[in-house]
Short mmCIF file of C-alpha atoms in Angstrom, two decimals:
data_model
loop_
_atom_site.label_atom_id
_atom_site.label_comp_id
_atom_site.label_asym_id
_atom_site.label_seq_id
_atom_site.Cartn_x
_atom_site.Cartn_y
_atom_site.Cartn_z
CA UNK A 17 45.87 0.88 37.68
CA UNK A 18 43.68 -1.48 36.23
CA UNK A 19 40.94 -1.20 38.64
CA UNK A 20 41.05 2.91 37.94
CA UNK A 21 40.86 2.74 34.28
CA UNK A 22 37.81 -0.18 34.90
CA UNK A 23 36.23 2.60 37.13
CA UNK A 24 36.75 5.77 34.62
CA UNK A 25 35.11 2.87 31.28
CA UNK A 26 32.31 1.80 33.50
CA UNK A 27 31.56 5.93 34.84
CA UNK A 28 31.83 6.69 30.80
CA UNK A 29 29.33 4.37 29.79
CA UNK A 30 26.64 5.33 32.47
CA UNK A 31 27.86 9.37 31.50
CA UNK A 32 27.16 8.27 27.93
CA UNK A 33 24.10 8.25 25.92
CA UNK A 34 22.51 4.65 25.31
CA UNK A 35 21.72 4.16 21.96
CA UNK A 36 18.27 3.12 21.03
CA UNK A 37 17.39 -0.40 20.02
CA UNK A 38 16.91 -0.99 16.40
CA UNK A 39 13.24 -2.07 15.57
CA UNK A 40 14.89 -3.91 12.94
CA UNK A 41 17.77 -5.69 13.19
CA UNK A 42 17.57 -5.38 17.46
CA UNK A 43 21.02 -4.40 17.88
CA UNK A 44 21.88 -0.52 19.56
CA UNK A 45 23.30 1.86 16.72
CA UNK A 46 23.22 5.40 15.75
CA UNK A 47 19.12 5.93 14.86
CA UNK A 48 18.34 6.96 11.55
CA UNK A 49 16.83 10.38 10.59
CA UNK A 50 14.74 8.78 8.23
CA UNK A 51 12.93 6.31 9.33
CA UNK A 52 12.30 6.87 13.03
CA UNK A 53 13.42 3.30 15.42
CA UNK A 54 15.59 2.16 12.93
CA UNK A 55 19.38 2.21 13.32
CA UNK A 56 21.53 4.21 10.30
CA UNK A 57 22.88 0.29 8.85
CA UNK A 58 19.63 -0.82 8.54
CA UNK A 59 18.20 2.07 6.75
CA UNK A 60 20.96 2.07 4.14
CA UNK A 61 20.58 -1.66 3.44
CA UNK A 62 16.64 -1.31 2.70
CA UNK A 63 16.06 -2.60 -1.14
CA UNK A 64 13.52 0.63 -1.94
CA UNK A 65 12.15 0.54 -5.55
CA UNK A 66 12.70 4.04 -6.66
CA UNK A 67 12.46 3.27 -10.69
CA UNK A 68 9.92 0.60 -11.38
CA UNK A 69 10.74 -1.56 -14.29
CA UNK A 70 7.20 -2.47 -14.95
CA UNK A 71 5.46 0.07 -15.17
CA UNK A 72 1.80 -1.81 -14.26
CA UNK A 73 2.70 -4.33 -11.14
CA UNK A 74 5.35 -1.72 -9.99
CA UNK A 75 7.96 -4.69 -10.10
CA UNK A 76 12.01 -3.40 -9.88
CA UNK A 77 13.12 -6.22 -12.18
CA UNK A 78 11.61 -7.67 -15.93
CA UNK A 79 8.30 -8.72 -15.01
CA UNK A 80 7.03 -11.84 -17.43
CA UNK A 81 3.48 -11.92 -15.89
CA UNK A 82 2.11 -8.57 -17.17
CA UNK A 83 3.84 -9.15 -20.67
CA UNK A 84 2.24 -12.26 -21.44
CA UNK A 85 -1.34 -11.88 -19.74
CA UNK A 86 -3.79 -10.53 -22.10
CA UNK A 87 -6.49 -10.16 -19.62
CA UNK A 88 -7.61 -6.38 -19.00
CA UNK A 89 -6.18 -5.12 -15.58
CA UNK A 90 -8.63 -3.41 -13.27
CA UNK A 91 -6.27 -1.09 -12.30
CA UNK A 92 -3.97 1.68 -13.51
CA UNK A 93 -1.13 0.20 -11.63
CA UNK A 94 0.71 -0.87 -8.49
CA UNK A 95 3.65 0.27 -6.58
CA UNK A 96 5.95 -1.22 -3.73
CA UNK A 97 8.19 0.05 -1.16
CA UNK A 98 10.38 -2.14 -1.65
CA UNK A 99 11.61 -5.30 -3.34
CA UNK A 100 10.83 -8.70 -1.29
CA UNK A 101 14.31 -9.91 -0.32
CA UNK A 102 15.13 -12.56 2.38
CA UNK A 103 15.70 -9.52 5.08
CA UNK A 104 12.24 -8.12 3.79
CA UNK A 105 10.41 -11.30 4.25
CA UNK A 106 12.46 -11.79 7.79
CA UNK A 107 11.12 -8.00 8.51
CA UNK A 108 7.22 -9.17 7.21
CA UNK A 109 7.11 -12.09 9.46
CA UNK A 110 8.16 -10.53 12.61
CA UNK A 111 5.24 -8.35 11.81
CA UNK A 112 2.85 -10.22 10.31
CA UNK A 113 3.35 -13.90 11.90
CA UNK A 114 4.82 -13.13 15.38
CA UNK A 115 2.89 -10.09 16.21
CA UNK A 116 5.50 -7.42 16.14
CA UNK A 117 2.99 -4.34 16.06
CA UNK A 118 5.50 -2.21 16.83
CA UNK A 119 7.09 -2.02 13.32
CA UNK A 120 3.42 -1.32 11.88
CA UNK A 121 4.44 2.80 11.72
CA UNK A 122 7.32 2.27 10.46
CA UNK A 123 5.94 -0.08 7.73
CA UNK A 124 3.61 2.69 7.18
CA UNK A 125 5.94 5.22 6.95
CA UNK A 126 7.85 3.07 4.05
CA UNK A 127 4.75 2.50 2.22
CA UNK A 128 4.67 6.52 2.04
CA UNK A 129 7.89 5.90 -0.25
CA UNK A 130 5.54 4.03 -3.06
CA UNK A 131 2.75 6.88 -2.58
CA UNK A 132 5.41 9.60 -3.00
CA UNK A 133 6.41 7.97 -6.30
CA UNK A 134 2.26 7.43 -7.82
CA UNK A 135 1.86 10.91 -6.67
CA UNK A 136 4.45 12.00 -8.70
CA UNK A 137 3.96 9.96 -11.78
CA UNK A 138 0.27 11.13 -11.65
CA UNK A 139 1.08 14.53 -11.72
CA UNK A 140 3.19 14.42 -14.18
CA UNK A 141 0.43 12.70 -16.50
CA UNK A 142 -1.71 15.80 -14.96
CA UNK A 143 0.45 18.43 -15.98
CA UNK A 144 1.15 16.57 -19.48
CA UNK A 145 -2.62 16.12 -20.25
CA UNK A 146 -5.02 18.18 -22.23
CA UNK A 147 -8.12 19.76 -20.41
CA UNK A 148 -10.86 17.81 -20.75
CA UNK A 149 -13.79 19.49 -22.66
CA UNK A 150 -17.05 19.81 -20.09
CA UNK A 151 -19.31 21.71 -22.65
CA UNK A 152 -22.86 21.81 -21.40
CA UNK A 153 -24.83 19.16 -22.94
CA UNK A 154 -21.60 16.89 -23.51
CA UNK A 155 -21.22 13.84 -21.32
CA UNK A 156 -18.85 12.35 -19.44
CA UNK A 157 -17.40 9.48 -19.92
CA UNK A 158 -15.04 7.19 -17.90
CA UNK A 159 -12.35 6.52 -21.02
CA UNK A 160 -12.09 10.46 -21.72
CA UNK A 161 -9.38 12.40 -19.71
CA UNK A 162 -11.03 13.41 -16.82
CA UNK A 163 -8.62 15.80 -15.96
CA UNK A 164 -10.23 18.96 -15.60
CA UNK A 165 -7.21 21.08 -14.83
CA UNK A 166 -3.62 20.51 -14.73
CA UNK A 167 -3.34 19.30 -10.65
CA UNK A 168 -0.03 20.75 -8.79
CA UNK A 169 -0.18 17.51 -7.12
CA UNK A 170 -2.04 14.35 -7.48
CA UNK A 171 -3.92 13.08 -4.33
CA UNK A 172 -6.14 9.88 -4.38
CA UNK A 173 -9.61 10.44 -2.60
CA UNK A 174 -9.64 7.01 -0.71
CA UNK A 175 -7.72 4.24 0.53
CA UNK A 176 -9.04 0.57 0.56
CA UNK A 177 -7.46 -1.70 2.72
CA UNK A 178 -7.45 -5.60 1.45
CA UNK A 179 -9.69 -7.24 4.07
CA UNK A 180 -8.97 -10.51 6.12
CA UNK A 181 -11.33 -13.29 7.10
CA UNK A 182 -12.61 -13.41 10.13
CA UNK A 183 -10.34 -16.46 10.94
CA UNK A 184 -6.84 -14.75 10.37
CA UNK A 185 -8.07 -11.63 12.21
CA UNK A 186 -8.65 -14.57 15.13
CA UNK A 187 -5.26 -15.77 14.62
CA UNK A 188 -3.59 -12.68 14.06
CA UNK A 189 -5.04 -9.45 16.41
CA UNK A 190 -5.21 -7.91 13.30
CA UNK A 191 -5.37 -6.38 9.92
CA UNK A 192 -1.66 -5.45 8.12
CA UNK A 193 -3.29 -3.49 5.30
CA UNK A 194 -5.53 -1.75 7.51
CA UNK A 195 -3.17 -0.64 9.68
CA UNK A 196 -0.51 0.36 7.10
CA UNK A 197 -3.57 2.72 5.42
CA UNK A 198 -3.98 3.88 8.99
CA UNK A 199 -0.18 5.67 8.84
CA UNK A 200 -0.75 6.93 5.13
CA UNK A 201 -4.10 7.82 6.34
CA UNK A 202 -2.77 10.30 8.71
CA UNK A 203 0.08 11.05 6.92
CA UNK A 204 -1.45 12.46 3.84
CA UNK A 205 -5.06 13.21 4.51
CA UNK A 206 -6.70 10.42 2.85
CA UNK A 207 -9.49 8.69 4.20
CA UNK A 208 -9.95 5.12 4.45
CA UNK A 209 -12.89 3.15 3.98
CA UNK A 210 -13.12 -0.74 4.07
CA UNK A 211 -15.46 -0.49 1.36
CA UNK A 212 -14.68 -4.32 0.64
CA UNK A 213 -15.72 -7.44 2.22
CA UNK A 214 -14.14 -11.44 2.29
CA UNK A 215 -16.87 -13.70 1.38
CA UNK A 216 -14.70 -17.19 2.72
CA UNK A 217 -11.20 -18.12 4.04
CA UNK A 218 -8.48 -19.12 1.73
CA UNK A 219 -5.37 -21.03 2.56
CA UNK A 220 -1.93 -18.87 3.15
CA UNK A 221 -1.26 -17.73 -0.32
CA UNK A 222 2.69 -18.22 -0.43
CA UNK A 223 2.65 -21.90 -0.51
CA UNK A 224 0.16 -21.64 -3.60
CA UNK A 225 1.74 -21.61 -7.32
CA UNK A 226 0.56 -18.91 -9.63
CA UNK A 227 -2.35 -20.74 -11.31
CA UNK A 228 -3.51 -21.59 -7.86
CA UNK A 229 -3.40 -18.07 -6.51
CA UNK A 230 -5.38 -16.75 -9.45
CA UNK A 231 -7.94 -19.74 -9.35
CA UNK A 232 -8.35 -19.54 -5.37
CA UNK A 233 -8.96 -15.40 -5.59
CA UNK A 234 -11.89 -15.44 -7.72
CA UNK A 235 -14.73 -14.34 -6.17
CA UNK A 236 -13.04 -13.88 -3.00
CA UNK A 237 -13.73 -10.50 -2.22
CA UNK A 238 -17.43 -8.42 -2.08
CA UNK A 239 -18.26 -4.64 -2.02
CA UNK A 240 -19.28 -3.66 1.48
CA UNK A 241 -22.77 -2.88 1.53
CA UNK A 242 -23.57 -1.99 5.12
CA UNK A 243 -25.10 1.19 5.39
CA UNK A 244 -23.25 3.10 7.55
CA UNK A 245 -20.23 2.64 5.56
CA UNK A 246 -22.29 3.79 2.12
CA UNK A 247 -22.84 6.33 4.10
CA UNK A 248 -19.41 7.61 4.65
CA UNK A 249 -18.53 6.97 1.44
CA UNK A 250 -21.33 8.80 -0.08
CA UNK A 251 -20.53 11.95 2.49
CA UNK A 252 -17.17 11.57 1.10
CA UNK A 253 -18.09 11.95 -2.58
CA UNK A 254 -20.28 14.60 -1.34
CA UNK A 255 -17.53 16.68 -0.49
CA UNK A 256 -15.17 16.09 -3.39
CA UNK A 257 -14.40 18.70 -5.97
CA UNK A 258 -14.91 18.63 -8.71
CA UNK A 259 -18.18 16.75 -8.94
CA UNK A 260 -17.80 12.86 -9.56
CA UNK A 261 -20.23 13.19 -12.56
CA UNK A 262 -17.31 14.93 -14.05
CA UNK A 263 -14.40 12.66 -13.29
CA UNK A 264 -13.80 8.76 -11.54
CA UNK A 265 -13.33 8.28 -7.75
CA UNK A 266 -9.51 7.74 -7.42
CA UNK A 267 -9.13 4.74 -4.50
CA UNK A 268 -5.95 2.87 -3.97
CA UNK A 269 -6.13 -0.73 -2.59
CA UNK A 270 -3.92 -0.91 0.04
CA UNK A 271 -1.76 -4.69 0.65
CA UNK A 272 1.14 -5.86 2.56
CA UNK A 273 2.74 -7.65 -0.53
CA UNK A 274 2.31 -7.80 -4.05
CA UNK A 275 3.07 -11.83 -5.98
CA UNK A 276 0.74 -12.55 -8.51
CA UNK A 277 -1.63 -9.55 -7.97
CA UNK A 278 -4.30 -11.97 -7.96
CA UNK A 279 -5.50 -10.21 -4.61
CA UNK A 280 -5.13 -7.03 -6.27
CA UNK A 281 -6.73 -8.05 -9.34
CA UNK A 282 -10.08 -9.49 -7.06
CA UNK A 283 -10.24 -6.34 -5.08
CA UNK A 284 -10.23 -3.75 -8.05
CA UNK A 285 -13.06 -5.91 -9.83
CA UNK A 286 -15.28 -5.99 -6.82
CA UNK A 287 -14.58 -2.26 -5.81
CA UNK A 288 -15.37 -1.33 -10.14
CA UNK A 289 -18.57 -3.47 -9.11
CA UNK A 290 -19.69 -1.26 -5.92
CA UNK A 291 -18.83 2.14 -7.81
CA UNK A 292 -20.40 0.97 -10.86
CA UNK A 293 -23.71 0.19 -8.53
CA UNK A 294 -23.85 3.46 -7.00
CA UNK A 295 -23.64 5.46 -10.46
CA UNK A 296 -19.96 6.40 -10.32
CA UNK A 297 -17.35 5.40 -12.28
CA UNK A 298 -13.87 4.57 -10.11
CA UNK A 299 -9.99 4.80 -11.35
CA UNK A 300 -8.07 2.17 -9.06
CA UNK A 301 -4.56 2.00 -8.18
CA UNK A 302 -2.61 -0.30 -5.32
CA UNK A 303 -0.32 0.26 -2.89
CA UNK A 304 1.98 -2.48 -1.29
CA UNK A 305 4.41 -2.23 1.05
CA UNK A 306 6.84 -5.04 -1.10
CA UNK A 307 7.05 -6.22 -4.68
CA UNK A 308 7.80 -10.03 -5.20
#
């Protein structure tokens, strides 16, 4: 008897489906419908931030970094995915440290979770705006509402990925943020452009206090100035409507993880730099795929 009912468990396993290997956790489970490779207990235990407490760094909890700096930020704001738990930073560093390109879609696909909320904050500051006046003779000016109508749906014109130095491309295989822009990328029609440049290696930034982070940033990061990519990017402002002499180039820095922002922060002020020197004026924003 118990050699028949060992037959009829082993026939229904090989009748049964297999279920698919979790990209996450590794284990076999019922596959989630929303993010494709990842198993239903996963998915449900992923920390999204839906409702961003602060509402410039995107952080999900009381953020005293952008209450007590008085510096000017060089961008509108940043949002995350998610929040940067233990499980998140497990997640990361099979990605990022052991080479685990497989997540990299799936990443990508999360990150569309922080666009989907800009996009709809910035429409709703579209649709709550007032038109902004273009009467001949009157110029433009990159503090007036550039709005010139009430968008159904705000779309940024370009994503920036945060470069790498040559070294931890070496080390590495490749580039996290570039590779996350690649899904949004495709996902929502947005070109990317590496319009920026590292001038020199730093040291891994998470064993670096804040004060360390900030001072080791500065100057970090250059506007790409190699031809063929002004090119592209003046082919792409070619083909924007409406004109850019009537409203700023919309980019959004693209990052793995947001701490300090001093990455962020170095980015936006080289990017405003490389705008300013072509005669545009840019509005920059930053995606990451977790919040600190």
């Amino acid at each position: 008897m118990n050699s028949i009912m060992s037959w009829i468990k082993n026939a229904q396993l090989l009748i049964a489906p297999t279920l698919p290997q979790c990209l996450f956790c590794g284990k076999r489970g019922r596959p989630s419908s929303g993010l494709p490779g990842i198993c239903v207990s996963c998915h449900t235990g992923i920390p999204w931030i839906r409702c961003p407490r602060c509402q410039t760094c995107g952080r999900h909890v009381g953020c005293p970094d952008c209450s007590r700096s008085r510096e000017p930020v060089p961008i509108r704001c940043n949002r995350s995915a998610v929040a940067y738990t233990n499980e998140m930073r497990e997640l990361l560093g099979q990605y990022k440290y052991r080479g685990n390109e497989r997540l990299a879609p799936t990443l990508g696909l999360m990150l569309d979770k922080a666009y989907a909320i800009l996009q709809q904050e910035q429409s709703e500051v579209g649709r709550n705006a007032p038109l902004l006046d273009i009467s001949p003779g009157k110029p433009f000016s990159a503090k007036s509402n550039y709005l010139l109508i009430h968008p159904a749906l705000w779309q940024a014109d370009l994503l920036v990925p945060v470069p790498v130095s040559s070294a931890r491309l070496a080390e590495r295989g490749f580039n996290q943020a570039e590779q996350l822009a690649d899904v949004l990328s495709l996902r929502r029609g947005i070109p990317q452009l590496p319009l920026l440049i590292r001038t020199r290696h730093t040291g891994k930034q998470s064993f670096k206090s804040r004060s360390e982070r900030l001072a080791d940033m500065k100057q970090v990061f250059a506007g790409n100035t190699d031809p063929k990519i002004l090119q592209s990017l003046k082919e792409q402002m070619d083909s924007m409507a409406p004109p850019l002499q009537q409203r700023p180039l919309q980019i959004i820095i693209i990052d793995d993880i947001y701490t300090t922002g001093s990455t962020i922060r170095a980015c936006a002020e080289a990017l405003h730099r490389l705008i300013g020197d072509l005669g545009y004026a840019a509005e920059l924003y930053s995606l990451t795929w977790a919040r600190s």
